[in-house]
Amino acid sequence: MEQDRSFQEMPLPLFSDEADAALPVGKRQPSYIKDHRARLRERFMSGGAAALPDYELLELILFRSIPRKDVKPLARRLLDTFGDFNRVITAPQDRLAAVAEVGPAVITDFKIFEAAAQRLARARVIQRQVISSWDALLDYCHTTMAHLEIEQFRILFLDRKNVLIADEEQARGTVDHVPVYPREVAKRALELNASAILLVHNHPSGDPTPSQSDIDMTGKIVAALAPLGITVHDHLIIGTSQELSFRSEGYL
């Protein structure tokens, strides 16, 4: 049984009939599965992602991981478990592995797609002025952090022209707390010769409302950087579907 499962998950080309040709004689896809996959690929190529609901977009990814089975039930099971497409792709590996019929090939492909999405979003903001690419910056923060199950604290370092020169994860914490040390923030800003920074962290609860510890920690970082001539432009808290700006809300 275990041997059959690993065979079903053998990685194969995503959008090519070579996937079926690569299977041994007698192990080819049933025609109804092959026809369904061909129709779904055609719809995607002609209409893009907007033409497909979440479960069908997941099917397209699963076609590569599981070459000769009907993967629609698995796609729906994943959505029932995690809620939406983004949460499926960004789910922790151990939670994905707990879903029936999800094995190493499926998890690997999901993590490749997650990494690709983050790289594409990052490319739209790095080495660009933050003010002129603010919407892209917010998109990047949401893509990277919105669906994490623990708090992550990132720092975006800017030069004198407010161009983003570095984006670094400073710390990871628990579901409702992440430790940040102002001295370490100041040290790294000096190493990068940054003139300003943006603080960003996520709230796994989905609610971006700052806690008192968020407010206190931000004040300590501002106080540590001020004597060095380094400005804290903003602190963004990323929720599931929205973000909060400390500067816009009067906390800075």
CSV table of C-alpha atoms in Angstrom, one decimal:
chain,number,residue,atom,x,y,z
A,1,MET,CA,0.0,0.0,0.0
A,2,GLU,CA,2.8,2.4,0.9
A,3,GLN,CA,4.6,1.6,-2.4
A,4,ASP,CA,1.5,2.4,-4.4
A,5,ARG,CA,1.1,5.8,-2.7
A,6,SER,CA,4.6,6.9,-3.4
A,7,PHE,CA,4.2,5.9,-7.0
A,8,GLN,CA,1.0,7.9,-7.4
A,9,GLU,CA,2.9,10.9,-6.1
A,10,MET,CA,5.9,10.7,-8.4
A,11,PRO,CA,6.6,14.2,-9.7
A,12,LEU,CA,5.8,14.7,-13.3
A,13,PRO,CA,5.4,17.6,-15.8
A,14,LEU,CA,2.5,19.9,-14.9
A,15,PHE,CA,1.1,20.9,-18.3
A,16,SER,CA,2.1,18.2,-20.7
A,17,ASP,CA,0.9,14.9,-22.0
A,18,GLU,CA,4.4,13.6,-21.2
A,19,ALA,CA,3.0,12.9,-17.7
A,20,ASP,CA,0.8,10.1,-19.0
A,21,ALA,CA,3.5,8.9,-21.5
A,22,ALA,CA,6.0,8.6,-18.6
A,23,LEU,CA,3.8,6.0,-16.8
A,24,PRO,CA,4.4,2.3,-17.4
A,25,VAL,CA,2.2,0.4,-19.8
A,26,GLY,CA,-1.0,-0.7,-18.0
A,27,LYS,CA,-0.6,2.2,-15.5
A,28,ARG,CA,-1.9,5.0,-17.8
A,29,GLN,CA,-4.6,7.4,-16.7
A,30,PRO,CA,-8.2,6.3,-17.2
A,31,SER,CA,-9.5,8.3,-20.2
A,32,TYR,CA,-12.1,10.2,-18.1
A,33,ILE,CA,-9.3,11.5,-15.9
A,34,LYS,CA,-7.1,12.4,-18.8
A,35,ASP,CA,-9.9,14.2,-20.5
A,36,HIS,CA,-10.8,16.2,-17.4
A,37,ARG,CA,-7.2,17.2,-16.9
A,38,ALA,CA,-6.9,18.3,-20.5
A,39,ARG,CA,-10.1,20.4,-20.3
A,40,LEU,CA,-9.0,22.0,-17.0
A,41,ARG,CA,-5.6,22.9,-18.4
A,42,GLU,CA,-7.2,24.4,-21.5
A,43,ARG,CA,-9.5,26.6,-19.4
A,44,PHE,CA,-6.6,27.8,-17.3
A,45,MET,CA,-4.5,28.6,-20.4
A,46,SER,CA,-7.3,30.5,-22.1
A,47,GLY,CA,-8.9,32.2,-19.1
A,48,GLY,CA,-6.1,32.3,-16.5
A,49,ALA,CA,-6.5,31.8,-12.7
A,50,ALA,CA,-9.7,33.9,-12.7
A,51,ALA,CA,-11.5,31.3,-14.7
A,52,LEU,CA,-11.0,28.6,-12.0
A,53,PRO,CA,-12.4,28.3,-8.5
A,54,ASP,CA,-9.9,27.4,-5.7
A,55,TYR,CA,-10.4,23.7,-5.8
A,56,GLU,CA,-9.7,23.5,-9.6
A,57,LEU,CA,-6.5,25.6,-9.2
A,58,LEU,CA,-5.4,23.1,-6.5
A,59,GLU,CA,-6.2,20.3,-8.9
A,60,LEU,CA,-3.8,21.8,-11.4
A,61,ILE,CA,-1.0,21.6,-8.9
A,62,LEU,CA,-2.0,18.2,-7.7
A,63,PHE,CA,-1.9,16.9,-11.3
A,64,ARG,CA,1.9,17.0,-11.2
A,65,SER,CA,2.1,15.4,-7.7
A,66,ILE,CA,-0.4,12.6,-8.3
A,67,PRO,CA,-0.3,11.7,-12.0
A,68,ARG,CA,-3.0,9.0,-12.4
A,69,LYS,CA,-5.8,9.6,-9.8
A,70,ASP,CA,-8.8,11.8,-9.6
A,71,VAL,CA,-7.5,14.5,-7.3
A,72,LYS,CA,-10.8,16.6,-7.1
A,73,PRO,CA,-11.8,14.9,-3.8
A,74,LEU,CA,-8.3,15.7,-2.3
A,75,ALA,CA,-8.5,19.3,-3.5
A,76,ARG,CA,-11.9,19.7,-1.8
A,77,ARG,CA,-10.6,17.9,1.4
A,78,LEU,CA,-7.7,20.3,1.6
A,79,LEU,CA,-10.0,23.3,1.2
A,80,ASP,CA,-12.4,21.9,3.9
A,81,THR,CA,-9.4,21.5,6.2
A,82,PHE,CA,-7.6,24.8,5.7
A,83,GLY,CA,-10.3,27.2,4.4
A,84,ASP,CA,-8.9,28.7,1.2
A,85,PHE,CA,-6.3,28.3,-1.5
A,86,ASN,CA,-3.7,30.5,0.3
A,87,ARG,CA,-4.0,28.6,3.6
A,88,VAL,CA,-3.6,25.3,1.8
A,89,ILE,CA,-0.4,26.3,0.0
A,90,THR,CA,1.1,28.0,3.1
A,91,ALA,CA,0.0,25.4,5.7
A,92,PRO,CA,2.7,23.9,7.8
A,93,GLN,CA,4.2,20.7,6.5
A,94,ASP,CA,3.1,18.6,9.5
A,95,ARG,CA,-0.5,19.7,9.1
A,96,LEU,CA,-0.5,19.0,5.4
A,97,ALA,CA,0.9,15.5,6.1
A,98,ALA,CA,-2.0,14.8,8.4
A,99,VAL,CA,-4.5,15.0,5.5
A,100,ALA,CA,-5.3,11.7,3.9
A,101,GLU,CA,-3.5,11.1,0.5
A,102,VAL,CA,-1.1,14.0,1.1
A,103,GLY,CA,2.5,12.8,0.9
A,104,PRO,CA,6.0,14.2,0.3
A,105,ALA,CA,5.5,15.0,-3.4
A,106,VAL,CA,2.3,17.0,-2.7
A,107,ILE,CA,3.9,18.9,0.2
A,108,THR,CA,7.1,19.7,-1.9
A,109,ASP,CA,5.1,21.1,-4.8
A,110,PHE,CA,3.0,23.2,-2.5
A,111,LYS,CA,6.1,24.6,-0.8
A,112,ILE,CA,7.6,25.3,-4.3
A,113,PHE,CA,4.5,27.3,-5.2
A,114,GLU,CA,4.6,29.2,-1.9
A,115,ALA,CA,8.3,30.1,-2.4
A,116,ALA,CA,7.7,31.2,-5.9
A,117,ALA,CA,4.8,33.5,-4.9
A,118,GLN,CA,6.9,35.1,-2.2
A,119,ARG,CA,9.8,35.6,-4.6
A,120,LEU,CA,7.6,37.2,-7.2
A,121,ALA,CA,6.0,39.6,-4.6
A,122,ARG,CA,9.4,40.5,-3.2
A,123,ALA,CA,10.8,41.3,-6.6
A,124,ARG,CA,8.2,44.0,-6.9
A,125,VAL,CA,9.4,45.9,-3.9
A,126,ILE,CA,13.1,45.3,-3.4
A,127,GLN,CA,15.4,48.1,-4.5
A,128,ARG,CA,12.4,50.4,-5.1
A,129,GLN,CA,11.1,53.4,-3.3
A,130,VAL,CA,8.7,52.4,-0.7
A,131,ILE,CA,6.3,55.3,-1.2
A,132,SER,CA,5.9,54.6,-4.9
A,133,SER,CA,5.4,50.9,-4.4
A,134,TRP,CA,3.3,51.0,-1.2
A,135,ASP,CA,0.5,48.7,-2.6
A,136,ALA,CA,3.1,46.2,-3.8
A,137,LEU,CA,4.8,46.3,-0.4
A,138,LEU,CA,1.5,45.5,1.4
A,139,ASP,CA,0.9,42.7,-1.1
A,140,TYR,CA,4.3,41.3,-0.3
A,141,CYS,CA,3.7,41.5,3.4
A,142,HIS,CA,0.4,39.7,3.1
A,143,THR,CA,1.8,37.0,0.8
A,144,THR,CA,4.7,36.4,3.2
A,145,MET,CA,3.0,36.7,6.6
A,146,ALA,CA,-0.8,36.8,6.6
A,147,HIS,CA,-1.3,33.0,6.9
A,148,LEU,CA,1.5,32.1,9.3
A,149,GLU,CA,0.3,30.3,12.4
A,150,ILE,CA,2.9,32.0,14.7
A,151,GLU,CA,4.0,35.6,14.9
A,152,GLN,CA,6.9,36.7,12.8
A,153,PHE,CA,8.7,40.0,13.0
A,154,ARG,CA,10.3,41.5,9.9
A,155,ILE,CA,12.3,44.6,9.4
A,156,LEU,CA,12.5,46.5,6.1
A,157,PHE,CA,15.6,48.6,5.9
A,158,LEU,CA,15.6,51.8,3.8
A,159,ASP,CA,18.3,54.1,2.5
A,160,ARG,CA,18.2,57.9,2.4
A,161,LYS,CA,15.9,57.9,-0.6
A,162,ASN,CA,13.5,55.5,1.1
A,163,VAL,CA,14.6,52.7,-1.3
A,164,LEU,CA,14.2,49.2,0.2
A,165,ILE,CA,17.7,47.8,0.6
A,166,ALA,CA,17.0,44.8,2.7
A,167,ASP,CA,14.1,42.7,4.1
A,168,GLU,CA,15.0,40.5,7.0
A,169,GLU,CA,13.2,38.2,9.5
A,170,GLN,CA,14.2,39.4,12.9
A,171,ALA,CA,12.4,36.9,15.1
A,172,ARG,CA,9.7,34.2,15.3
A,173,GLY,CA,7.5,33.7,18.4
A,174,THR,CA,4.3,32.0,19.5
A,175,VAL,CA,0.7,32.4,18.4
A,176,ASP,CA,0.4,35.7,20.2
A,177,HIS,CA,3.9,37.0,21.0
A,178,VAL,CA,7.3,37.5,19.3
A,179,PRO,CA,10.4,38.7,21.2
A,180,VAL,CA,12.2,41.7,19.6
A,181,TYR,CA,15.3,43.3,21.0
A,182,PRO,CA,15.8,47.1,20.2
A,183,ARG,CA,19.6,46.7,20.6
A,184,GLU,CA,19.7,44.0,17.9
A,185,VAL,CA,17.5,46.1,15.6
A,186,ALA,CA,19.8,49.1,16.0
A,187,LYS,CA,22.9,47.0,15.4
A,188,ARG,CA,21.5,45.6,12.2
A,189,ALA,CA,20.4,49.0,10.9
A,190,LEU,CA,23.9,50.3,11.4
A,191,GLU,CA,25.5,47.3,9.7
A,192,LEU,CA,23.3,48.0,6.6
A,193,ASN,CA,23.9,51.7,6.8
A,194,ALA,CA,20.1,52.2,6.8
A,195,SER,CA,18.6,55.6,7.3
A,196,ALA,CA,15.1,54.4,8.1
A,197,ILE,CA,13.2,51.2,8.8
A,198,LEU,CA,9.7,49.8,8.6
A,199,LEU,CA,8.6,47.3,11.3
A,200,VAL,CA,6.2,44.5,10.2
A,201,HIS,CA,4.7,41.7,12.1
A,202,ASN,CA,1.7,39.5,11.8
A,203,HIS,CA,-1.2,38.5,14.1
A,204,PRO,CA,-2.2,34.9,13.5
A,205,SER,CA,-5.6,35.6,15.1
A,206,GLY,CA,-6.3,37.7,11.9
A,207,ASP,CA,-7.1,40.8,13.9
A,208,PRO,CA,-4.4,43.5,13.3
A,209,THR,CA,-5.3,45.5,16.4
A,210,PRO,CA,-2.1,46.2,18.3
A,211,SER,CA,-1.6,44.9,21.8
A,212,GLN,CA,-0.1,47.0,24.6
A,213,SER,CA,3.1,45.0,24.2
A,214,ASP,CA,3.2,45.9,20.5
A,215,ILE,CA,2.9,49.6,21.3
A,216,ASP,CA,5.5,49.4,24.1
A,217,MET,CA,8.0,47.5,22.0
A,218,THR,CA,7.6,50.0,19.1
A,219,GLY,CA,8.3,52.9,21.5
A,220,LYS,CA,11.5,51.2,22.7
A,221,ILE,CA,12.7,50.7,19.2
A,222,VAL,CA,12.0,54.3,18.3
A,223,ALA,CA,13.9,55.4,21.4
A,224,ALA,CA,16.9,53.2,20.6
A,225,LEU,CA,17.2,54.4,17.0
A,226,ALA,CA,16.5,58.1,17.5
A,227,PRO,CA,20.0,58.9,18.8
A,228,LEU,CA,21.5,57.1,15.8
A,229,GLY,CA,19.6,59.3,13.4
A,230,ILE,CA,17.5,56.3,12.1
A,231,THR,CA,13.8,56.9,11.6
A,232,VAL,CA,11.0,54.3,12.2
A,233,HIS,CA,8.7,55.2,9.4
A,234,ASP,CA,5.9,52.9,10.4
A,235,HIS,CA,5.0,49.6,12.1
A,236,LEU,CA,2.6,47.4,10.1
A,237,ILE,CA,0.6,44.7,11.7
A,238,ILE,CA,-0.6,42.1,9.1
A,239,GLY,CA,-4.0,40.4,9.7
A,240,THR,CA,-5.7,37.8,7.6
A,241,SER,CA,-7.3,40.2,5.2
A,242,GLN,CA,-6.2,43.7,6.3
A,243,GLU,CA,-3.3,45.5,7.9
A,244,LEU,CA,-2.9,48.2,10.5
A,245,SER,CA,-0.5,51.1,10.2
A,246,PHE,CA,0.8,52.6,13.5
A,247,ARG,CA,1.4,55.9,11.8
A,248,SER,CA,-2.1,56.1,10.2
A,249,GLU,CA,-3.7,55.2,13.5
A,250,GLY,CA,-1.7,57.7,15.6
A,251,TYR,CA,0.6,55.3,17.5
A,252,LEU,CA,3.7,56.8,15.9
